[in-house]
Amino acid sequence: MKILKITPWTIGCATDSEDTLDFRESVFSQGNGYMGVRGYAPEGEKKHGFERSTFLSGFFEYIKPGTTDMVNQPDFSVFRIALNGSDVSAYTRTGYEETLNLKDGTFTRRYIAADEQGRRTKVETIRFLSMDNVHTAAVRLRVTPENYDGELMLETGIDGGVVNLPISDDQLTQNVEVAQIWGPIARHSSIKAGGLTAETAYSKRTVSMEYRLDDHGGGYAWLPVLDKAFAGEKAVIPVQAGHTYTIDKLVAVYSYRDGTAPSQQAAHTADVCRQRGFDGMLEDTAKAWEALWRTADVEMEAPDDWQGAVRYNIFQLIQTDPRSDPYASIGARGLMHGRYKGCYFWDTEIFMLPMFLHTDPQAAKNLLLYRYHTLKDAVDSAKGFSLPGARYPWMASDTGYEQCGTWDTGCCEIHITADIAYAVGRYLELTGDDEFFRDCAAEMLIQTARYWTERFTYDPVEDRYNLLFVKGPDEYCGVTVNNLYTVWLACENLKAARDAVTRMQKEYPQEWKALAEKLAFRPEEPAAWAERMDKAVRRYDEGRRLWIQDDTFEKLEPLNPADYKEDDIPLYHKISYDRLQRYQVLKQADVLMLMAMCPGDFTMEQKQAAWAYYEPKTLHDSTLSFGIHALMAARVEQREAAERYFEKSLFLDLQDVMKNTAREGIHTAALGATWQALIFGFAGLWIDSDGITCTPCLPKQIRKMRFHFAYLGRRYEVRIDEKGAVVEALEE
Ligand code: BGC
């Protein structure tokens, strides 16, 4: 779907056709890490209460025992407009334009609404969610009757009449039953000010939203509208040809997660917004964005659509990251869609975190702190699986308890625990954050290592440890044995725990005493970890220089993907999941994924052998696959493949590559994979205990590239052109 116009700093669209509406609403999603809204029109029609979605980071509610959903929040964007007695939606629209500005985060819509008598009205809305104060947002409406004098009826406020449409974890099942999450809603409105406090029926979790209206001195006769779940007001405004009527709605949002008295905080902040006004708030958010771009931008001499799409990927990641909140993470569809019930996966630590780690280490730390804060639940969960230590859930929400509803993935895709340990290790390696090591990481590494100790099964005949009943990143491998990716990272986890114990004993004896006591640590534990590290089964075929994905992979029935796959739509729509799992095909990168994450552990020959063997068998039925293949292609010097895969990942949502952006929202892991392909693949940057290396391999579309990264408390700039790379430390 190529309906978007991409410039270096904007994503635009000039069509408002009904069949592209959901797609545009996904692509034009906005957020500030605290809250997110889909790119719907403030004055658009409300067909179902779940379609106009607004989400708050970390705000979940139970929809059945033990299972949560990300809660669709009251809609603060809403404007109802009637021109000369008829709702604006009944008018013919021309000159339609939508623009998402990546520089300041504004989303602008413009069109001319014309009625049968030829009366033309210019309508414009601008919305932003402030990056300066993430509790605030603003919507501006501008209406200009071009050729008539008449009447404009406006109604606005906050609409609590919203519901959830919980989505099944099974990608093939569509739910139609909505869930009424909200219980009582307290509403109030006076002149140009009002708000509501809604409370979830089950857990009594509250949100308070306050609005203030600025009618630019219009002095209109506003009347309160307190209707069912709606708190707002309306005015009938006589309008004259050629005049523009501007109404700003300034909004403040607080929830039970923000401490006591959210309604008072919202009211106070809304008053502050009123003082600052729309333009002042816009100035503040633009400045905040400018600061974010200073560290996160990747500037390229490249076609405009490549530059704009690269920025779009970064922009969406920043928009959906709860940045300064260490109690929430980033969902697989961020704050842009309720798919996967808003849950957090390995997508965060393995796909998205690297960008934050290299550009905003504090944001990366907060993502890891979320895992630290849910460690006690992970310990409790492990007990539920009759295992010691900590078992992180495949799908997590506001707790560390498993949210995945399917047995094979929920119980067997256990690499998530090792992924978190890997991310902790990368964070420590790149930041040298001793405090985080001492206060959080050591405990996380030890508890996760304990889980692996018993998750491996000893085989006395072979004197080896097997990892049974496991599912790797390639979810088409069935439930298998000794998935290389999982075993490798589990062993890394065990090693990191052993090193952490040694380091704690040496560098922090006091703190170690307390931690060892808290965890009832036994001195013999590291030896048990070492034994598993040494004897865990990892299959390697010396003759072929090939690392084997798992014990059953080579027994599967061969399938030529080209015989079945004509496009990028996942094959599980054509072949049943059950059958797919017995074919020798991969859903997404698995051994190659491991090699992308641990480049120093494998030789070039091994990487090339893995590429030659696995790439032709990979279906890329997950959006997580393209970017990692681009990265690996660049590393094994497969330039054509690198470009081809990169383009898929880069434009994944902008061109609706998988044909599900409309119904599922933006794929946040793919955004992160795109960044990794660009920086770790094309720019060839890699930082580990050996320091910084940068060996670029630019595709023909990128002539020059410039970006920043952070390493051990310093900032660096990388400049790449046809002559090679220059890495320079920046003066602070
Ligand atoms: C992928 C997983 C991913 C999940 C959420 C699945 O289709 O196979 O690797 O974590 O989607 O994005």
XYZ file of C-alpha atoms and ligand atoms in Angstrom, residues 171 332-333 340 345-347 394 413 473 475 587-588 621-622 624 669, ligand 1:
29
model
C -3.486 -14.878 15.499
C 4.529 -5.439 20.980
C 2.204 -2.810 19.496
C -1.517 -8.991 22.287
C 7.610 -9.625 25.063
C 11.326 -10.281 24.360
C 10.608 -7.709 21.641
C 6.655 -14.832 27.684
C 9.152 -20.169 24.769
C 12.392 -17.806 18.468
C 7.900 -20.656 16.560
C 9.044 -18.470 11.005
C 11.859 -16.023 11.784
C 6.154 -14.813 8.961
C 7.022 -12.585 11.879
C 10.798 -9.440 13.676
C 9.984 -4.836 17.491
C 6.720 -13.591 17.079
C 7.401 -13.418 18.415
C 7.080 -12.030 18.952
C 5.573 -11.809 19.022
C 5.222 -10.403 19.436
C 5.222 -13.361 17.253
O 4.590 -13.464 16.008
O 6.950 -14.880 16.573
O 8.799 -13.552 18.270
O 7.636 -11.869 20.212
O 5.016 -12.035 17.742
O 5.729 -9.472 18.548
